[in-house]
């Protein structure tokens, strides 16, 4: 069975997110750039591209080409949030996802057709879901390889889906400029042009031995791509094995209350991160660096995986107590969550009513934090200490 590889690319991603934040930007030429004399264009809306503005162009030049454009400085946390939501949608369609950037991904859909139907209808489903849940447009290229799908999604823009029938890859690519091939940029293009290679088809039909002799190993790989022969696998994102937080104190200290309080803060921050990534931990580690720079750690497995502040702190504080047997001042305190597992892979056992009340309180706090920032909700015990 031929492979079925999707390349998905959100259309003018930064601009699209900016327009969600400020709908008055709709329909206007928009340039995302710090807007300083030496800065470059991060991305430009289609309206600005009509004037010749494109990504990576010096801002001053873009300004000259399109003086009426609205300049926005960029909002990275908002882009990141949208990106996470995008990948979250994709995760439901295939376990084999390779992120290529914040707004680009490859999916190996070959073995998923039984679940979500033929590739074209799945692509339609993804497109509609991304639009309805995130308000963003995504273009999707589908073919038997990553290289071809990457080019195809570009041809499908804006917000299109393009499917290349197996066996027709080279035909589709042939008339396109050599620049469309991944790996051929403004520096290498003239070398190929000097040999009369203008289109992908030109490269495809040259004898292999000649290409290897003139352009080396890179040329050979590019020629394979030009012929639609790319067998590189979709490489699944390595999920984190552990998450950690640490703090180096302004002054070395032996104050136990101070250290417990600092640990509580680290635990809460890490708990929040675990819950946001939908992860639980099964092993905790507390580390202490003393004023003499020696590093000491204690770790402990948990009876069951968790991501709840209270449970994390119970174990963490007992580890800290076991560490603080020396009367040496502490310079750094760290907290590590190890043996991470996705939330839904774990059996969820019922808990005591008091615990459940606490958990739902935590969930409500997380909701507020995801909207207004982490520090909007804090445990009173943490605030009291800070006020002292
Ligand atoms: Mg994009």
mmCIF file of C-alpha atoms and ligand atoms in Angstrom:
data_model
loop_
_atom_site.group_PDB
_atom_site.id
_atom_site.type_symbol
_atom_site.label_atom_id
_atom_site.label_comp_id
_atom_site.label_asym_id
_atom_site.label_seq_id
_atom_site.Cartn_x
_atom_site.Cartn_y
_atom_site.Cartn_z
ATOM 1 C CA UNK A 1 0.000 0.000 0.000
ATOM 2 C CA UNK A 2 1.453 3.423 -0.897
ATOM 3 C CA UNK A 3 2.103 5.750 1.998
ATOM 4 C CA UNK A 4 -0.303 8.564 2.725
ATOM 5 C CA UNK A 5 1.481 11.631 4.068
ATOM 6 C CA UNK A 6 -0.204 14.933 4.903
ATOM 7 C CA UNK A 7 1.580 18.249 5.086
ATOM 8 C CA UNK A 8 -0.510 20.819 6.901
ATOM 9 C CA UNK A 9 0.315 24.497 6.958
ATOM 10 C CA UNK A 10 -1.736 27.236 8.622
ATOM 11 C CA UNK A 11 -2.286 30.160 6.257
ATOM 12 C CA UNK A 12 -0.486 33.413 7.168
ATOM 13 C CA UNK A 13 -0.448 32.073 10.710
ATOM 14 C CA UNK A 14 0.765 35.094 12.685
ATOM 15 C CA UNK A 15 -1.497 37.469 10.776
ATOM 16 C CA UNK A 16 -4.459 35.125 11.200
ATOM 17 C CA UNK A 17 -3.918 35.027 14.986
ATOM 18 C CA UNK A 18 -3.546 38.819 15.097
ATOM 19 C CA UNK A 19 -6.886 39.111 13.301
ATOM 20 C CA UNK A 20 -8.557 36.907 15.866
ATOM 21 C CA UNK A 21 -7.228 39.231 18.579
ATOM 22 C CA UNK A 22 -8.188 42.357 16.622
ATOM 23 C CA UNK A 23 -10.912 41.775 14.007
ATOM 24 C CA UNK A 24 -10.488 45.320 12.633
ATOM 25 C CA UNK A 25 -7.344 43.988 10.872
ATOM 26 C CA UNK A 26 -9.587 41.866 8.648
ATOM 27 C CA UNK A 27 -9.141 42.646 4.957
ATOM 28 C CA UNK A 28 -6.310 45.135 5.575
ATOM 29 C CA UNK A 29 -2.675 44.654 4.563
ATOM 30 C CA UNK A 30 -0.933 43.546 7.759
ATOM 31 C CA UNK A 31 2.777 43.120 8.417
ATOM 32 C CA UNK A 32 4.003 41.330 11.538
ATOM 33 C CA UNK A 33 7.373 42.808 12.455
ATOM 34 C CA UNK A 34 8.991 44.614 15.387
ATOM 35 C CA UNK A 35 8.980 47.571 12.992
ATOM 36 C CA UNK A 36 12.424 48.855 13.932
ATOM 37 C CA UNK A 37 14.850 50.094 11.289
ATOM 38 C CA UNK A 38 16.917 46.886 11.238
ATOM 39 C CA UNK A 39 14.108 44.361 11.766
ATOM 40 C CA UNK A 40 12.651 41.997 9.181
ATOM 41 C CA UNK A 41 9.134 40.912 8.260
ATOM 42 C CA UNK A 42 8.011 37.860 10.228
ATOM 43 C CA UNK A 43 4.967 37.393 8.042
ATOM 44 C CA UNK A 44 2.636 39.443 5.836
ATOM 45 C CA UNK A 45 -1.045 39.107 4.950
ATOM 46 C CA UNK A 46 -2.059 38.247 1.390
ATOM 47 C CA UNK A 47 -3.166 41.897 0.976
ATOM 48 C CA UNK A 48 0.403 43.031 1.741
ATOM 49 C CA UNK A 49 1.965 40.262 -0.378
ATOM 50 C CA UNK A 50 0.208 41.728 -3.418
ATOM 51 C CA UNK A 51 2.629 44.639 -3.084
ATOM 52 C CA UNK A 52 5.606 42.306 -3.071
ATOM 53 C CA UNK A 53 6.069 42.096 0.697
ATOM 54 C CA UNK A 54 7.208 38.702 1.956
ATOM 55 C CA UNK A 55 8.646 36.999 5.042
ATOM 56 C CA UNK A 56 12.299 37.722 5.913
ATOM 57 C CA UNK A 57 12.297 40.939 3.866
ATOM 58 C CA UNK A 58 13.927 43.943 5.590
ATOM 59 C CA UNK A 59 11.194 45.929 7.308
ATOM 60 C CA UNK A 60 12.288 49.221 5.714
ATOM 61 C CA UNK A 61 11.842 47.746 2.236
ATOM 62 C CA UNK A 62 8.417 46.303 3.129
ATOM 63 C CA UNK A 63 7.352 49.714 4.427
ATOM 64 C CA UNK A 64 8.319 51.334 1.127
ATOM 65 C CA UNK A 65 6.459 48.716 -0.916
ATOM 66 C CA UNK A 66 3.305 48.910 1.175
ATOM 67 C CA UNK A 67 3.210 52.114 3.263
ATOM 68 C CA UNK A 68 -0.491 51.686 4.062
ATOM 69 C CA UNK A 69 0.081 48.339 5.842
ATOM 70 C CA UNK A 70 -0.828 48.013 9.519
ATOM 71 C CA UNK A 71 2.274 46.999 11.476
ATOM 72 C CA UNK A 72 1.812 44.677 14.442
ATOM 73 C CA UNK A 73 4.767 43.770 16.649
ATOM 74 C CA UNK A 74 3.819 40.114 17.152
ATOM 75 C CA UNK A 75 2.398 38.272 20.144
ATOM 76 C CA UNK A 76 4.385 35.111 20.659
ATOM 77 C CA UNK A 77 2.404 33.693 23.606
ATOM 78 C CA UNK A 78 -0.782 33.960 21.512
ATOM 79 C CA UNK A 79 0.891 32.186 18.562
ATOM 80 C CA UNK A 80 2.142 29.463 20.832
ATOM 81 C CA UNK A 81 -1.282 28.937 22.337
ATOM 82 C CA UNK A 82 -2.877 28.660 18.886
ATOM 83 C CA UNK A 83 -0.106 26.292 17.805
ATOM 84 C CA UNK A 84 -0.726 24.000 20.797
ATOM 85 C CA UNK A 85 -4.430 23.914 19.997
ATOM 86 C CA UNK A 86 -3.647 23.111 16.360
ATOM 87 C CA UNK A 87 -1.431 20.165 17.290
ATOM 88 C CA UNK A 88 -4.025 19.009 19.784
ATOM 89 C CA UNK A 89 -6.563 18.689 16.952
ATOM 90 C CA UNK A 90 -4.067 16.779 14.801
ATOM 91 C CA UNK A 91 -3.261 14.338 17.596
ATOM 92 C CA UNK A 92 -6.774 12.951 17.320
ATOM 93 C CA UNK A 93 -6.175 11.898 13.717
ATOM 94 C CA UNK A 94 -2.857 10.088 13.876
ATOM 95 C CA UNK A 95 -0.208 9.253 16.470
ATOM 96 C CA UNK A 96 2.483 9.936 13.857
ATOM 97 C CA UNK A 97 2.838 13.699 13.806
ATOM 98 C CA UNK A 98 6.056 15.531 13.033
ATOM 99 C CA UNK A 99 5.958 19.237 13.851
ATOM 100 C CA UNK A 100 7.918 21.243 11.267
ATOM 101 C CA UNK A 101 7.292 24.623 12.918
ATOM 102 C CA UNK A 102 4.645 26.347 15.039
ATOM 103 C CA UNK A 103 2.143 26.187 12.188
ATOM 104 C CA UNK A 104 3.329 23.276 10.083
ATOM 105 C CA UNK A 105 3.186 19.538 10.516
ATOM 106 C CA UNK A 106 3.494 16.239 8.725
ATOM 107 C CA UNK A 107 1.117 13.418 9.518
ATOM 108 C CA UNK A 108 1.525 9.813 8.469
ATOM 109 C CA UNK A 109 -2.059 8.851 7.752
ATOM 110 C CA UNK A 110 -1.303 5.521 6.059
ATOM 111 C CA UNK A 111 -2.684 3.302 8.805
ATOM 112 C CA UNK A 112 -5.433 5.601 10.009
ATOM 113 C CA UNK A 113 -7.808 5.322 7.061
ATOM 114 C CA UNK A 114 -9.951 2.680 8.776
ATOM 115 C CA UNK A 115 -10.656 5.048 11.623
ATOM 116 C CA UNK A 116 -11.284 8.338 9.875
ATOM 117 C CA UNK A 117 -12.021 7.284 6.335
ATOM 118 C CA UNK A 118 -10.219 8.130 3.122
ATOM 119 C CA UNK A 119 -7.471 10.740 3.316
ATOM 120 C CA UNK A 120 -9.420 13.429 1.495
ATOM 121 C CA UNK A 121 -12.391 13.292 3.825
ATOM 122 C CA UNK A 122 -10.081 13.251 6.873
ATOM 123 C CA UNK A 123 -8.299 16.311 5.511
ATOM 124 C CA UNK A 124 -11.666 18.027 5.095
ATOM 125 C CA UNK A 125 -12.556 17.106 8.649
ATOM 126 C CA UNK A 126 -9.284 18.546 9.980
ATOM 127 C CA UNK A 127 -9.761 21.701 7.952
ATOM 128 C CA UNK A 128 -13.289 22.289 9.235
ATOM 129 C CA UNK A 129 -12.301 21.532 12.810
ATOM 130 C CA UNK A 130 -9.341 23.927 12.713
ATOM 131 C CA UNK A 131 -11.629 26.608 11.284
ATOM 132 C CA UNK A 132 -14.486 26.105 13.742
ATOM 133 C CA UNK A 133 -12.367 25.637 16.882
ATOM 134 C CA UNK A 134 -9.490 28.010 16.196
ATOM 135 C CA UNK A 135 -10.846 30.318 13.505
ATOM 136 C CA UNK A 136 -7.787 29.548 11.370
ATOM 137 C CA UNK A 137 -7.371 28.351 7.788
ATOM 138 C CA UNK A 138 -5.132 25.408 7.046
ATOM 139 C CA UNK A 139 -3.883 24.208 3.669
ATOM 140 C CA UNK A 140 -3.220 20.522 3.246
ATOM 141 C CA UNK A 141 -1.130 18.625 0.715
ATOM 142 C CA UNK A 142 -1.488 14.856 0.475
ATOM 143 C CA UNK A 143 0.848 12.503 -1.352
ATOM 144 C CA UNK A 144 3.057 9.472 -0.861
ATOM 145 C CA UNK A 145 5.977 11.483 0.560
ATOM 146 C CA UNK A 146 6.888 14.374 2.820
ATOM 147 C CA UNK A 147 8.757 16.276 0.113
ATOM 148 C CA UNK A 148 5.882 16.175 -2.364
ATOM 149 C CA UNK A 149 3.215 16.963 0.240
ATOM 150 C CA UNK A 150 5.207 19.985 1.393
ATOM 151 C CA UNK A 151 5.142 21.413 -2.134
ATOM 152 C CA UNK A 152 1.538 20.380 -2.630
ATOM 153 C CA UNK A 153 0.230 22.189 0.459
ATOM 154 C CA UNK A 154 1.857 25.340 -0.863
ATOM 155 C CA UNK A 155 0.020 24.902 -4.167
ATOM 156 C CA UNK A 156 -3.207 24.404 -2.207
ATOM 157 C CA UNK A 157 -3.007 27.815 -0.507
ATOM 158 C CA UNK A 158 -5.119 29.543 0.602
ATOM 159 C CA UNK A 159 -7.208 27.072 2.613
ATOM 160 C CA UNK A 160 -7.223 24.328 0.005
ATOM 161 C CA UNK A 161 -6.623 20.605 -0.044
ATOM 162 C CA UNK A 162 -4.627 19.044 -2.832
ATOM 163 C CA UNK A 163 -4.266 15.313 -3.252
ATOM 164 C CA UNK A 164 -1.679 13.819 -5.584
ATOM 165 C CA UNK A 165 -2.628 10.409 -6.930
ATOM 166 C CA UNK A 166 0.150 7.865 -6.288
ATOM 167 C CA UNK A 167 2.265 7.659 -9.415
ATOM 168 C CA UNK A 168 1.570 11.246 -10.523
ATOM 169 C CA UNK A 169 4.078 12.983 -8.217
ATOM 170 C CA UNK A 170 6.736 13.675 -10.845
ATOM 171 C CA UNK A 171 4.105 14.916 -13.330
ATOM 172 C CA UNK A 172 2.753 17.441 -10.850
ATOM 173 C CA UNK A 173 6.185 18.721 -9.887
ATOM 174 C CA UNK A 174 7.727 18.856 -13.364
ATOM 175 C CA UNK A 175 6.602 22.354 -14.469
ATOM 176 C CA UNK A 176 7.364 23.996 -11.101
ATOM 177 C CA UNK A 177 10.419 26.166 -10.499
ATOM 178 C CA UNK A 178 13.410 24.404 -8.996
ATOM 179 C CA UNK A 179 13.119 26.850 -6.072
ATOM 180 C CA UNK A 180 10.025 24.983 -4.841
ATOM 181 C CA UNK A 181 12.243 22.043 -3.859
ATOM 182 C CA UNK A 182 13.124 22.015 -0.203
ATOM 183 C CA UNK A 183 16.853 22.651 0.055
ATOM 184 C CA UNK A 184 17.210 24.909 -2.972
ATOM 185 C CA UNK A 185 17.488 28.504 -1.842
ATOM 186 C CA UNK A 186 18.695 31.771 -3.348
ATOM 187 C CA UNK A 187 22.324 30.617 -2.978
ATOM 188 C CA UNK A 188 22.116 27.205 -4.620
ATOM 189 C CA UNK A 189 19.553 28.065 -7.307
ATOM 190 C CA UNK A 190 22.063 29.832 -9.636
ATOM 191 C CA UNK A 191 24.277 26.714 -9.601
ATOM 192 C CA UNK A 192 21.423 24.624 -10.954
ATOM 193 C CA UNK A 193 20.338 27.334 -13.389
ATOM 194 C CA UNK A 194 23.892 27.552 -14.722
ATOM 195 C CA UNK A 195 23.439 23.955 -15.845
ATOM 196 C CA UNK A 196 20.172 24.752 -17.582
ATOM 197 C CA UNK A 197 18.025 23.360 -14.762
ATOM 198 C CA UNK A 198 15.054 25.721 -14.297
ATOM 199 C CA UNK A 199 12.206 23.421 -13.398
ATOM 200 C CA UNK A 200 11.882 20.399 -11.163
ATOM 201 C CA UNK A 201 11.242 18.380 -14.327
ATOM 202 C CA UNK A 202 14.614 19.457 -15.739
ATOM 203 C CA UNK A 203 16.353 18.005 -12.714
ATOM 204 C CA UNK A 204 14.241 14.838 -12.702
ATOM 205 C CA UNK A 205 15.143 13.783 -16.224
ATOM 206 C CA UNK A 206 18.941 14.169 -15.998
ATOM 207 C CA UNK A 207 20.978 10.951 -15.697
ATOM 208 C CA UNK A 208 21.574 10.068 -12.046
ATOM 209 C CA UNK A 209 25.320 9.690 -12.437
ATOM 210 C CA UNK A 210 25.622 13.162 -13.953
ATOM 211 C CA UNK A 211 23.627 14.780 -11.142
ATOM 212 C CA UNK A 212 25.749 13.060 -8.513
ATOM 213 C CA UNK A 213 28.977 14.087 -10.252
ATOM 214 C CA UNK A 214 27.989 17.765 -10.566
ATOM 215 C CA UNK A 215 25.891 18.377 -7.460
ATOM 216 C CA UNK A 216 27.090 15.642 -5.133
ATOM 217 C CA UNK A 217 25.016 13.790 -2.563
ATOM 218 C CA UNK A 218 22.644 16.749 -2.038
ATOM 219 C CA UNK A 219 21.932 16.828 -5.768
ATOM 220 C CA UNK A 220 21.119 13.143 -5.754
ATOM 221 C CA UNK A 221 18.643 13.528 -2.893
ATOM 222 C CA UNK A 222 17.040 16.523 -4.597
ATOM 223 C CA UNK A 223 16.711 14.601 -7.828
ATOM 224 C CA UNK A 224 14.956 11.781 -5.994
ATOM 225 C CA UNK A 225 12.524 14.346 -4.582
ATOM 226 C CA UNK A 226 12.047 15.791 -8.075
ATOM 227 C CA UNK A 227 11.062 12.305 -9.231
ATOM 228 C CA UNK A 228 8.628 12.016 -6.332
ATOM 229 C CA UNK A 229 10.875 9.468 -4.631
ATOM 230 C CA UNK A 230 11.231 10.461 -1.004
ATOM 231 C CA UNK A 231 11.033 7.752 1.595
ATOM 232 C CA UNK A 232 11.933 9.777 4.673
ATOM 233 C CA UNK A 233 9.664 8.803 7.560
ATOM 234 C CA UNK A 234 7.397 11.087 9.543
ATOM 235 C CA UNK A 235 9.282 11.399 12.775
ATOM 236 C CA UNK A 236 7.114 11.479 15.800
ATOM 237 C CA UNK A 237 7.742 14.266 18.257
ATOM 238 C CA UNK A 238 9.705 12.977 21.200
ATOM 239 C CA UNK A 239 7.559 13.617 24.205
ATOM 240 C CA UNK A 240 9.228 15.030 27.281
ATOM 241 C CA UNK A 241 10.613 12.454 29.715
ATOM 242 C CA UNK A 242 10.686 14.893 32.591
ATOM 243 C CA UNK A 243 9.786 18.442 33.525
ATOM 244 C CA UNK A 244 11.597 20.530 36.071
ATOM 245 C CA UNK A 245 11.647 23.850 37.831
ATOM 246 C CA UNK A 246 14.421 25.310 39.912
ATOM 247 C CA UNK A 247 15.299 28.491 41.676
ATOM 248 C CA UNK A 248 18.627 29.990 42.617
ATOM 249 C CA UNK A 249 18.171 32.190 45.665
ATOM 250 C CA UNK A 250 19.371 35.751 45.925
ATOM 251 C CA UNK A 251 21.039 34.763 49.237
ATOM 252 C CA UNK A 252 22.148 31.336 50.388
ATOM 253 C CA UNK A 253 19.964 30.165 53.248
ATOM 254 C CA UNK A 254 19.397 27.526 55.936
ATOM 255 C CA UNK A 255 15.881 28.779 56.721
ATOM 256 C CA UNK A 256 13.700 25.651 56.472
ATOM 257 C CA UNK A 257 10.431 27.545 56.305
ATOM 258 C CA UNK A 258 11.785 29.653 53.478
ATOM 259 C CA UNK A 259 12.908 26.537 51.595
ATOM 260 C CA UNK A 260 9.589 24.744 52.105
ATOM 261 C CA UNK A 261 7.804 27.784 50.845
ATOM 262 C CA UNK A 262 10.052 28.008 47.771
ATOM 263 C CA UNK A 263 9.469 24.307 47.105
ATOM 264 C CA UNK A 264 5.720 24.796 47.351
ATOM 265 C CA UNK A 265 5.947 27.500 44.716
ATOM 266 C CA UNK A 266 8.027 25.292 42.389
ATOM 267 C CA UNK A 267 5.618 22.387 42.872
ATOM 268 C CA UNK A 268 2.583 24.528 42.014
ATOM 269 C CA UNK A 269 4.209 25.889 38.871
ATOM 270 C CA UNK A 270 5.209 22.436 37.743
ATOM 271 C CA UNK A 271 1.804 20.966 38.591
ATOM 272 C CA UNK A 272 0.229 23.594 36.403
ATOM 273 C CA UNK A 273 2.541 22.725 33.520
ATOM 274 C CA UNK A 274 1.798 19.007 33.874
ATOM 275 C CA UNK A 275 -1.929 19.659 33.764
ATOM 276 C CA UNK A 276 -1.600 21.921 30.758
ATOM 277 C CA UNK A 277 0.282 19.244 28.834
ATOM 278 C CA UNK A 278 -2.186 16.646 30.047
ATOM 279 C CA UNK A 279 0.606 14.730 31.785
ATOM 280 C CA UNK A 280 1.032 12.993 35.111
ATOM 281 C CA UNK A 281 4.198 12.058 36.878
ATOM 282 C CA UNK A 282 5.055 8.891 38.716
ATOM 283 C CA UNK A 283 8.395 9.852 40.199
ATOM 284 C CA UNK A 284 9.538 13.011 41.912
ATOM 285 C CA UNK A 285 12.978 14.334 42.574
ATOM 286 C CA UNK A 286 14.082 17.243 44.743
ATOM 287 C CA UNK A 287 17.548 18.649 44.302
ATOM 288 C CA UNK A 288 19.539 20.972 46.461
ATOM 289 C CA UNK A 289 22.733 22.765 45.589
ATOM 290 C CA UNK A 290 24.589 23.922 48.669
ATOM 291 C CA UNK A 291 26.671 27.040 49.024
ATOM 292 C CA UNK A 292 29.781 24.878 48.461
ATOM 293 C CA UNK A 293 28.243 23.950 45.064
ATOM 294 C CA UNK A 294 27.788 20.292 45.925
ATOM 295 C CA UNK A 295 24.564 18.898 44.466
ATOM 296 C CA UNK A 296 22.364 16.475 46.398
ATOM 297 C CA UNK A 297 19.195 14.804 45.155
ATOM 298 C CA UNK A 298 16.481 12.582 46.592
ATOM 299 C CA UNK A 299 13.800 10.928 44.530
ATOM 300 C CA UNK A 300 10.776 8.802 45.198
ATOM 301 C CA UNK A 301 8.213 6.925 43.127
ATOM 302 C CA UNK A 302 4.577 7.726 43.750
ATOM 303 C CA UNK A 303 1.984 5.061 44.549
ATOM 304 C CA UNK A 304 0.033 6.350 41.561
ATOM 305 C CA UNK A 305 0.586 8.992 38.872
ATOM 306 C CA UNK A 306 -0.608 12.475 39.611
ATOM 307 C CA UNK A 307 -0.486 16.090 38.497
ATOM 308 C CA UNK A 308 -2.192 17.619 41.522
ATOM 309 C CA UNK A 309 -0.338 20.198 43.590
ATOM 310 C CA UNK A 310 -1.306 18.765 46.988
ATOM 311 C CA UNK A 311 -0.100 15.253 46.253
ATOM 312 C CA UNK A 312 3.055 16.461 44.584
ATOM 313 C CA UNK A 313 3.873 18.685 47.533
ATOM 314 C CA UNK A 314 3.357 15.962 50.184
ATOM 315 C CA UNK A 315 6.070 13.843 48.607
ATOM 316 C CA UNK A 316 8.285 16.759 47.631
ATOM 317 C CA UNK A 317 8.393 18.156 51.148
ATOM 318 C CA UNK A 318 9.327 14.781 52.662
ATOM 319 C CA UNK A 319 12.157 14.547 50.132
ATOM 320 C CA UNK A 320 13.305 18.025 51.094
ATOM 321 C CA UNK A 321 13.314 17.125 54.793
ATOM 322 C CA UNK A 322 15.502 14.115 54.012
ATOM 323 C CA UNK A 323 17.892 16.363 52.119
ATOM 324 C CA UNK A 324 18.256 19.084 54.729
ATOM 325 C CA UNK A 325 20.363 17.165 57.187
ATOM 326 C CA UNK A 326 23.418 19.322 56.720
ATOM 327 C CA UNK A 327 23.782 22.709 58.300
ATOM 328 C CA UNK A 328 25.153 24.121 55.088
ATOM 329 C CA UNK A 329 23.435 27.023 53.403
ATOM 330 C CA UNK A 330 21.364 26.226 50.289
ATOM 331 C CA UNK A 331 21.919 28.151 47.125
ATOM 332 C CA UNK A 332 19.550 26.398 44.696
ATOM 333 C CA UNK A 333 16.420 24.322 45.012
ATOM 334 C CA UNK A 334 14.971 22.252 42.174
ATOM 335 C CA UNK A 335 11.949 20.068 41.648
ATOM 336 C CA UNK A 336 11.733 17.453 38.875
ATOM 337 C CA UNK A 337 8.767 15.374 37.715
ATOM 338 C CA UNK A 338 9.927 12.154 36.058
ATOM 339 C CA UNK A 339 8.275 9.117 34.421
ATOM 340 C CA UNK A 340 5.709 11.257 32.666
ATOM 341 C CA UNK A 341 2.661 9.666 31.114
ATOM 342 C CA UNK A 342 -0.245 11.058 29.182
ATOM 343 C CA UNK A 343 -3.261 11.583 31.395
ATOM 344 C CA UNK A 344 -5.613 9.349 29.398
ATOM 345 C CA UNK A 345 -3.220 6.391 29.451
ATOM 346 C CA UNK A 346 -3.661 6.082 33.170
ATOM 347 C CA UNK A 347 -6.458 4.564 35.104
ATOM 348 C CA UNK A 348 -8.215 7.177 37.193
ATOM 349 C CA UNK A 349 -9.187 5.865 40.606
ATOM 350 C CA UNK A 350 -11.943 7.477 42.668
ATOM 351 C CA UNK A 351 -10.749 9.738 45.442
ATOM 352 C CA UNK A 352 -11.982 10.964 48.812
ATOM 353 C CA UNK A 353 -14.644 13.707 48.678
ATOM 354 C CA UNK A 354 -12.242 16.224 50.249
ATOM 355 C CA UNK A 355 -9.616 15.461 47.611
ATOM 356 C CA UNK A 356 -12.150 15.715 44.807
ATOM 357 C CA UNK A 357 -13.262 19.134 46.045
ATOM 358 C CA UNK A 358 -9.640 20.245 46.029
ATOM 359 C CA UNK A 359 -9.096 18.851 42.543
ATOM 360 C CA UNK A 360 -12.061 20.699 41.103
ATOM 361 C CA UNK A 361 -10.812 23.871 42.785
ATOM 362 C CA UNK A 362 -7.477 23.349 41.047
ATOM 363 C CA UNK A 363 -9.157 22.839 37.669
ATOM 364 C CA UNK A 364 -11.095 26.085 38.118
ATOM 365 C CA UNK A 365 -7.852 27.883 39.004
ATOM 366 C CA UNK A 366 -6.171 26.451 35.884
ATOM 367 C CA UNK A 367 -8.990 27.739 33.691
ATOM 368 C CA UNK A 368 -8.475 31.239 35.059
ATOM 369 C CA UNK A 369 -4.706 30.928 34.655
ATOM 370 C CA UNK A 370 -4.946 29.852 31.036
ATOM 371 C CA UNK A 371 -6.932 33.014 30.347
ATOM 372 C CA UNK A 372 -5.244 35.581 32.575
ATOM 373 C CA UNK A 373 -1.804 34.144 33.293
ATOM 374 C CA UNK A 374 -0.370 31.840 35.938
ATOM 375 C CA UNK A 375 -0.161 34.334 38.790
ATOM 376 C CA UNK A 376 -3.844 35.305 38.710
ATOM 377 C CA UNK A 377 -4.637 32.553 41.267
ATOM 378 C CA UNK A 378 -2.298 31.521 44.110
ATOM 379 C CA UNK A 379 -2.496 29.467 47.263
ATOM 380 C CA UNK A 380 -3.048 31.786 50.210
ATOM 381 C CA UNK A 381 -0.130 30.155 52.020
ATOM 382 C CA UNK A 382 2.200 31.246 49.230
ATOM 383 C CA UNK A 383 0.892 34.809 49.294
ATOM 384 C CA UNK A 384 1.133 35.091 53.097
ATOM 385 C CA UNK A 385 4.791 34.210 53.057
ATOM 386 C CA UNK A 386 5.523 36.661 50.276
ATOM 387 C CA UNK A 387 3.803 39.428 52.242
ATOM 388 C CA UNK A 388 5.993 38.797 55.293
HETATM 389 MG MG1 LIG B 1 2.081 28.717 7.454
#
